[in-house]
Coordinates of C-alpha atoms in Angstrom, one line a residue:
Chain A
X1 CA 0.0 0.0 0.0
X2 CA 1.1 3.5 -1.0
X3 CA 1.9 6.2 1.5
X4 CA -0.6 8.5 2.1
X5 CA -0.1 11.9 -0.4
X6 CA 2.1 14.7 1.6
X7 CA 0.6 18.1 0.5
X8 CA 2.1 21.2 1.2
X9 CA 0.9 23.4 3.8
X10 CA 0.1 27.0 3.0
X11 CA -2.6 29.5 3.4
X12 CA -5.0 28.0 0.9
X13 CA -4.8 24.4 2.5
X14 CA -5.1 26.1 5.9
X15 CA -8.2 27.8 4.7
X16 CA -9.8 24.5 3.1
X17 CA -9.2 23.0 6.3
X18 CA -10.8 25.9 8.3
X19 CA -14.0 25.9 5.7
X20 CA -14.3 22.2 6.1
X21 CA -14.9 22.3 10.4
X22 CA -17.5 24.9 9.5
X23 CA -15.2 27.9 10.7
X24 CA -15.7 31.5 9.9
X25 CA -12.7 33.0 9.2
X26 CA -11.3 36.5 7.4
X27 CA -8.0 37.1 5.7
X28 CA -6.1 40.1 7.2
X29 CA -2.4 40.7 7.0
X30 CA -1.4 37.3 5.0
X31 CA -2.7 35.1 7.9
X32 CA -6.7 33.6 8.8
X33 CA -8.2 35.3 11.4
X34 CA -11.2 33.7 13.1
X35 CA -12.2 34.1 16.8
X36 CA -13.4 31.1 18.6
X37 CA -15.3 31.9 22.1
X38 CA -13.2 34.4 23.9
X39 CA -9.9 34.0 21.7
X40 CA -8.4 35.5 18.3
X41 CA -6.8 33.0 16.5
X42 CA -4.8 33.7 13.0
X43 CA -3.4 30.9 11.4
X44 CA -0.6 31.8 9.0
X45 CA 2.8 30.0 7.1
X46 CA 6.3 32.3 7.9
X47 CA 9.2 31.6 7.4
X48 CA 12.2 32.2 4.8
X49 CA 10.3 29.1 2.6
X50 CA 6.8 29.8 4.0
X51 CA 8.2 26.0 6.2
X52 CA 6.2 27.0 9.7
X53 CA 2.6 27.0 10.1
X54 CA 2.2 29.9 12.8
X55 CA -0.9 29.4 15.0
X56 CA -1.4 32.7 16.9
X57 CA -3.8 33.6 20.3
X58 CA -5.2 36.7 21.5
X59 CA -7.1 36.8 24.4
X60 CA -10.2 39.0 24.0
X61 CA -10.5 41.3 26.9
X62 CA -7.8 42.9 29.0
X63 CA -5.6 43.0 32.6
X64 CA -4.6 45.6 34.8
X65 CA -1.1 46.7 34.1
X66 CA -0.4 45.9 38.2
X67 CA -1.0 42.2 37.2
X68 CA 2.2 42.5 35.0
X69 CA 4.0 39.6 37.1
X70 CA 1.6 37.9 38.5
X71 CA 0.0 37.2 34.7
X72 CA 3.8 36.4 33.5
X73 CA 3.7 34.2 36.4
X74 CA 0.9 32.5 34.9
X75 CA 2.4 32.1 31.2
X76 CA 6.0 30.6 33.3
X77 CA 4.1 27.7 34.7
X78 CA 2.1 26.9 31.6
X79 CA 5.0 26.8 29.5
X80 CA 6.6 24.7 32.3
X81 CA 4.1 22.3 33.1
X82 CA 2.1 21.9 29.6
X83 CA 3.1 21.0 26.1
X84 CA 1.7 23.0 23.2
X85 CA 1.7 27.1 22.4
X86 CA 4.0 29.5 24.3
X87 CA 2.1 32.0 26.4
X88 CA 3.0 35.7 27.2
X89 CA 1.7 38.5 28.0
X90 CA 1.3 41.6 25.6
X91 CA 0.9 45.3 26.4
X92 CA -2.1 46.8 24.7
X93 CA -3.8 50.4 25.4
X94 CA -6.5 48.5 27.3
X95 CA -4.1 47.1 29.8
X96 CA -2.4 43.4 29.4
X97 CA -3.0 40.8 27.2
X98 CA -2.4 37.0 27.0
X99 CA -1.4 35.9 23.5
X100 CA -0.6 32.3 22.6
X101 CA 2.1 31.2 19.6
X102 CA 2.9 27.7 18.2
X103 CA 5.0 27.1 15.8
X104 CA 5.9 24.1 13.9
X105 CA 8.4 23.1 11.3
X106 CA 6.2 21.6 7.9
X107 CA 8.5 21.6 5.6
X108 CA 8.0 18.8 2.9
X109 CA 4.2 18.9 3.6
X110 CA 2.5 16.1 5.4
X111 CA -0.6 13.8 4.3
X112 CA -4.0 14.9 5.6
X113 CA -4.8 13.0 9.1
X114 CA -1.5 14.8 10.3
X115 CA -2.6 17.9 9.1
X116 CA -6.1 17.9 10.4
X117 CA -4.2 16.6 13.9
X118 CA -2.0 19.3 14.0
X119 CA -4.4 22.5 13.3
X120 CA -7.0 20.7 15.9
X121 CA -3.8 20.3 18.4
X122 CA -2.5 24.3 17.7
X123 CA -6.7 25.5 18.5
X124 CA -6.8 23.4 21.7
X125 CA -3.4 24.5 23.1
X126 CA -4.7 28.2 23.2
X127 CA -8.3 27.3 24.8
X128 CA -6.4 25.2 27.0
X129 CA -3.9 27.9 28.0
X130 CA -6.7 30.6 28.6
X131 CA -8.7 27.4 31.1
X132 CA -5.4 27.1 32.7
X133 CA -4.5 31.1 33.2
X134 CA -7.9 31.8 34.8
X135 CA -7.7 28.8 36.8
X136 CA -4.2 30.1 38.2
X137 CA -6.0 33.7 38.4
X138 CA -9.1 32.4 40.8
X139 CA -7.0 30.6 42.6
X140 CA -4.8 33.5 43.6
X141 CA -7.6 35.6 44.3
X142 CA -9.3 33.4 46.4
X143 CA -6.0 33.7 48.3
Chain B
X1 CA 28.3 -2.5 35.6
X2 CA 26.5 0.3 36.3
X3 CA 23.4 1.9 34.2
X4 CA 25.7 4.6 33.2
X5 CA 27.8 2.2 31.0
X6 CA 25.4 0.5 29.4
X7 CA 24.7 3.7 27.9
X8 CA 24.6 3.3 24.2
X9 CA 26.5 5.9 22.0
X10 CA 25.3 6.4 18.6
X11 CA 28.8 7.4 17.0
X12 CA 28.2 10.5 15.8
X13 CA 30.7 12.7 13.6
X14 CA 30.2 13.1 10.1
X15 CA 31.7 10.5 7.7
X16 CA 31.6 7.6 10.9
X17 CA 28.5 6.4 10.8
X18 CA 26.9 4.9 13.2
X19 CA 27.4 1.4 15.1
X20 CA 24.5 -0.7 13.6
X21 CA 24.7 -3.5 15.8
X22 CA 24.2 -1.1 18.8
X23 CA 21.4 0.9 16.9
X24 CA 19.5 -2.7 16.0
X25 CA 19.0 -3.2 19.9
X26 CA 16.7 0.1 20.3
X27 CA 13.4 1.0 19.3
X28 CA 12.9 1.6 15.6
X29 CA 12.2 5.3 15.8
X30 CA 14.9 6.1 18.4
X31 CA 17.5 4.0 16.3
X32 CA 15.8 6.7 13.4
X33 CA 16.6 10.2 15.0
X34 CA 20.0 8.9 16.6
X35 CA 21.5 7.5 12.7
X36 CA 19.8 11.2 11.2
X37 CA 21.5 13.2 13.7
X38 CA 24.8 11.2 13.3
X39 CA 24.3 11.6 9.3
X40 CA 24.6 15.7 10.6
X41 CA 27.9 14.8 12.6
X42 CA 25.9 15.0 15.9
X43 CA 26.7 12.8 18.3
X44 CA 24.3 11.2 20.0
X45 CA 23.3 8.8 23.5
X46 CA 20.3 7.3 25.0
X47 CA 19.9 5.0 28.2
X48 CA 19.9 1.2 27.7
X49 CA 16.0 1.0 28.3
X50 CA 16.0 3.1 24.9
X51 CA 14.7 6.1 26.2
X52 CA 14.6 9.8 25.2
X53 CA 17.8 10.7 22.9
X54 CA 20.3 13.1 24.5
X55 CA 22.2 15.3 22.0
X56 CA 24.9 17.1 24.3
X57 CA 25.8 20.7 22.5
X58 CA 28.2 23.6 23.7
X59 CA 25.6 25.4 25.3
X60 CA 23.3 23.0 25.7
X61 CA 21.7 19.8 26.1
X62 CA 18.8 18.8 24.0
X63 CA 16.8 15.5 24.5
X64 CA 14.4 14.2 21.8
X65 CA 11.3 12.3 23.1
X66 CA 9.2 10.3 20.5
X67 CA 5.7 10.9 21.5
X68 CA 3.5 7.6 22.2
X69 CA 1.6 8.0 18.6
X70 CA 4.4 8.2 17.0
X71 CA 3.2 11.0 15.4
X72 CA 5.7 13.9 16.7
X73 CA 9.0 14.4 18.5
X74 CA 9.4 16.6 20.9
X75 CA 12.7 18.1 22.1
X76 CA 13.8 20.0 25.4
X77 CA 16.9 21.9 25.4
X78 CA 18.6 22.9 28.5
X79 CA 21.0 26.3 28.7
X80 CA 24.1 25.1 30.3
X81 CA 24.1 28.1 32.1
X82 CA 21.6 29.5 35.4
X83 CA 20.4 31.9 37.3
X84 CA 20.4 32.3 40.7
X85 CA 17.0 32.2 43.1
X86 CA 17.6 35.8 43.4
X87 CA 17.3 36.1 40.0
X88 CA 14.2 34.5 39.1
X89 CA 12.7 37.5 38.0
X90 CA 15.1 38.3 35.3
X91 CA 14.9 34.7 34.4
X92 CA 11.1 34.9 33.8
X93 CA 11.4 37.9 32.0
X94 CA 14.0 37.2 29.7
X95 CA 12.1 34.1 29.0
X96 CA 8.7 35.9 28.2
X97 CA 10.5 38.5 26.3
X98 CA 11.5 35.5 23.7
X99 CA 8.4 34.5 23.5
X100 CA 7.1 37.9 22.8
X101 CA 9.6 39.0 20.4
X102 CA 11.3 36.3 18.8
X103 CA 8.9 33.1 19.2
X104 CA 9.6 29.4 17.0
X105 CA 10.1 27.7 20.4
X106 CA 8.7 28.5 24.0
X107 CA 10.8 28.8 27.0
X108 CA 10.7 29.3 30.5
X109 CA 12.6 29.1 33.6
X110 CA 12.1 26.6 36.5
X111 CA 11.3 27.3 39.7
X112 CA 14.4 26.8 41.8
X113 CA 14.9 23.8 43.5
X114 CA 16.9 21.6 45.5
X115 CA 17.4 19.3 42.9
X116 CA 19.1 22.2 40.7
X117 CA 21.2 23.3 44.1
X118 CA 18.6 26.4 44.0
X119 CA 19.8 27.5 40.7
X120 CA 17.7 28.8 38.3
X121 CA 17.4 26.9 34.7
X122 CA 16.1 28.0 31.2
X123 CA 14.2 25.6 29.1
X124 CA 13.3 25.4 25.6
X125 CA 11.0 23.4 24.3
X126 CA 9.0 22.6 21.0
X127 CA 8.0 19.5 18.5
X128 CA 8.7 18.5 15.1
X129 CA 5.9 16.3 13.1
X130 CA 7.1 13.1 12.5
X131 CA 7.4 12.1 8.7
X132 CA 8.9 8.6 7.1
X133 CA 10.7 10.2 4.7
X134 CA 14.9 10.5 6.0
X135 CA 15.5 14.0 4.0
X136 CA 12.0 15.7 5.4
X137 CA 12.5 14.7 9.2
X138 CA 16.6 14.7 9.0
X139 CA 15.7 18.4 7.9
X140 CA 13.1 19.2 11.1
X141 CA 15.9 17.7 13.1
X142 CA 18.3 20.4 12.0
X143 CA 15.2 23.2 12.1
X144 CA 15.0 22.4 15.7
X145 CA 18.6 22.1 16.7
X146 CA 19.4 25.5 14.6
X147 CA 15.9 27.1 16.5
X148 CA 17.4 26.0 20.2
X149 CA 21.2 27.4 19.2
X150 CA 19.5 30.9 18.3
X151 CA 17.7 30.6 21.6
X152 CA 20.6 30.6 23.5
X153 CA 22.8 32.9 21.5
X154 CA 20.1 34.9 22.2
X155 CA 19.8 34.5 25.7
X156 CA 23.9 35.2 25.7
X157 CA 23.2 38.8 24.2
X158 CA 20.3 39.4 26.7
X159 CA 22.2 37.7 29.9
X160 CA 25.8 38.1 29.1
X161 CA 28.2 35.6 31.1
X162 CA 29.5 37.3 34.3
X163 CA 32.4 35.2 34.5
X164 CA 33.6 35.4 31.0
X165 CA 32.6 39.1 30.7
X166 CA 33.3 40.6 34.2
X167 CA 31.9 44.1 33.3
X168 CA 27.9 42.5 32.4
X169 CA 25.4 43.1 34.7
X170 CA 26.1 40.7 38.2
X171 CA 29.9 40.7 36.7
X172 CA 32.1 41.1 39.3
X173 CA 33.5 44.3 37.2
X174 CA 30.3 45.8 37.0

């Protein structure tokens, strides 16, 4: 039996992807931009041979600037203590942000069960990450 | 003899190759990344049980865990160099400023412990897809190994060494 057909990954197979899970997305600034409960996501390839799908997080919403440690606090342990996107915190005129980024290496494409495996891992780490952070948050408060 | 020295080597400069009869002994896919890396002129080890793969660098170690699917890789790279406890502020922040700013791979810094004799560490992490083609994953092994080398020439311009460059900040110069 053949090996499954390894396709390139790029904006147009991202957005096939997207329309197929029934996702409403808009292109803005060469990546797909969608936002999924209280998240942003844009889903982008970067790189010097367009070789890294970029799967980036924007929490909707804002922190007080005084949270500034205890929110990179947050981002620290995540990245410790849990595979997936790196989290940090972003400055914004609102206040502070948490943003999500994962990036992996698809160079030489890959067939479509990795693919779909992939995109569905990169929009869970960012839910995941936000579940986690406000977890960490009550917890403190309750403090 | 000890666990230590059962350790199995996977002979790794360029034009060596690797010691087949020792690679036949592991599982397939370790056997895979350790002969790819060697084919670079990496060298290589892993534990007799065949565990993660340990690629020891200048500034770094780097260990290369298969997941259980099969379906990624995922490497950990640890700076040879720390902070200490007092420091792990500047730790955290140098950490999330790289994540900010320059991205590809996360990292953070442990909490200190007794374990690390209360120094502080910085970790970087991230995953390559697995693929059964040699070229396409021999070239995510050298994505990720190039990725974790800027990381920490990065983290040398943004922490320089206080014993090699007495005048940085913490230097005993400064």
């Amino acid at each position: 039996m053949g090996q499954p057909m390894k396709s390139v990954v790029d904006n147009d197979r991202i957005k096939r992807w997207l329309d197929a899970q029934g996702y409403r997305v808009e292109y803005y600034e060469l990546s797909w931009v969608g936002l999924w409960g209280n998240i942003l996501l844009d889903f982008s390839v970067r790189g010097e041979h367009d070789e890294y799908l970029v799967v980036r997080g924007t929490e909707r919403g804002s922190h007080p600037n005084v949270q500034h440690d205890l929110l990179e606090d947050c981002c620290n342990a995540w990245n410790r203590d849990y595979e997936g996107p790196a989290a940090y915190v972003q400055s914004s005129e609102e206040g502070l942000v948490f943003r999500t980024l994962l990036v992996v290496n698809c160079q030489g494409g890959m067939d479509d069960d990795q693919f779909d495996r992939l995109m569905k891992y990169a929009m869970a780490g960012s839910d995941g990450f936000l579940g986690f952070a406000q977890g960490q948050l009550s917890k403190i408060r309750m403090a | 003899m000890s666990d230590t020295a059962a350790d199995v080597e996977g002979q790794g400069t360029a034009g060596m190759g690797v010691d087949e009869q020792l690679l036949q002994g592991l599982p397939t896919p370790v056997a895979r990344i350790m002969r790819l890396l060697a084919q670079r002129g990496i060298p290589s080890y892993v534990n007799a049980t065949g565990g993660p793969v340990l690629v020891p660098l200048v500034d770094c170690g780097i260990m290369f865990v298969m997941s259980r699917s099969l379906d990624s890789i995922s490497f950990r790279s640890l700076w040879s160099r720390g902070f200490s406890s007092a420091r792990y502020r500047d730790a955290v922040n140098v950490c999330a400023e790289w994540n900010r700013s320059v991205g590809y791979l996360k990292t953070y810094a442990t909490e200190p412990s007794l374990e690390q004799n209360q120094a502080v560490r910085i970790v970087g992490v991230g995953q390559i897809m697995c693929d059964e083609r040699d070229e396409v994953l021999g070239q995510r092994l050298d994505d990720s190994i190039y990725l974790i080398q800027n990381l920490y020439a990065w983290m040398n311009d943004q922490c320089p060494d206080p014993i090699r460059i007495p005048n940085a900040p913490y230097g005993r110069g400064a």
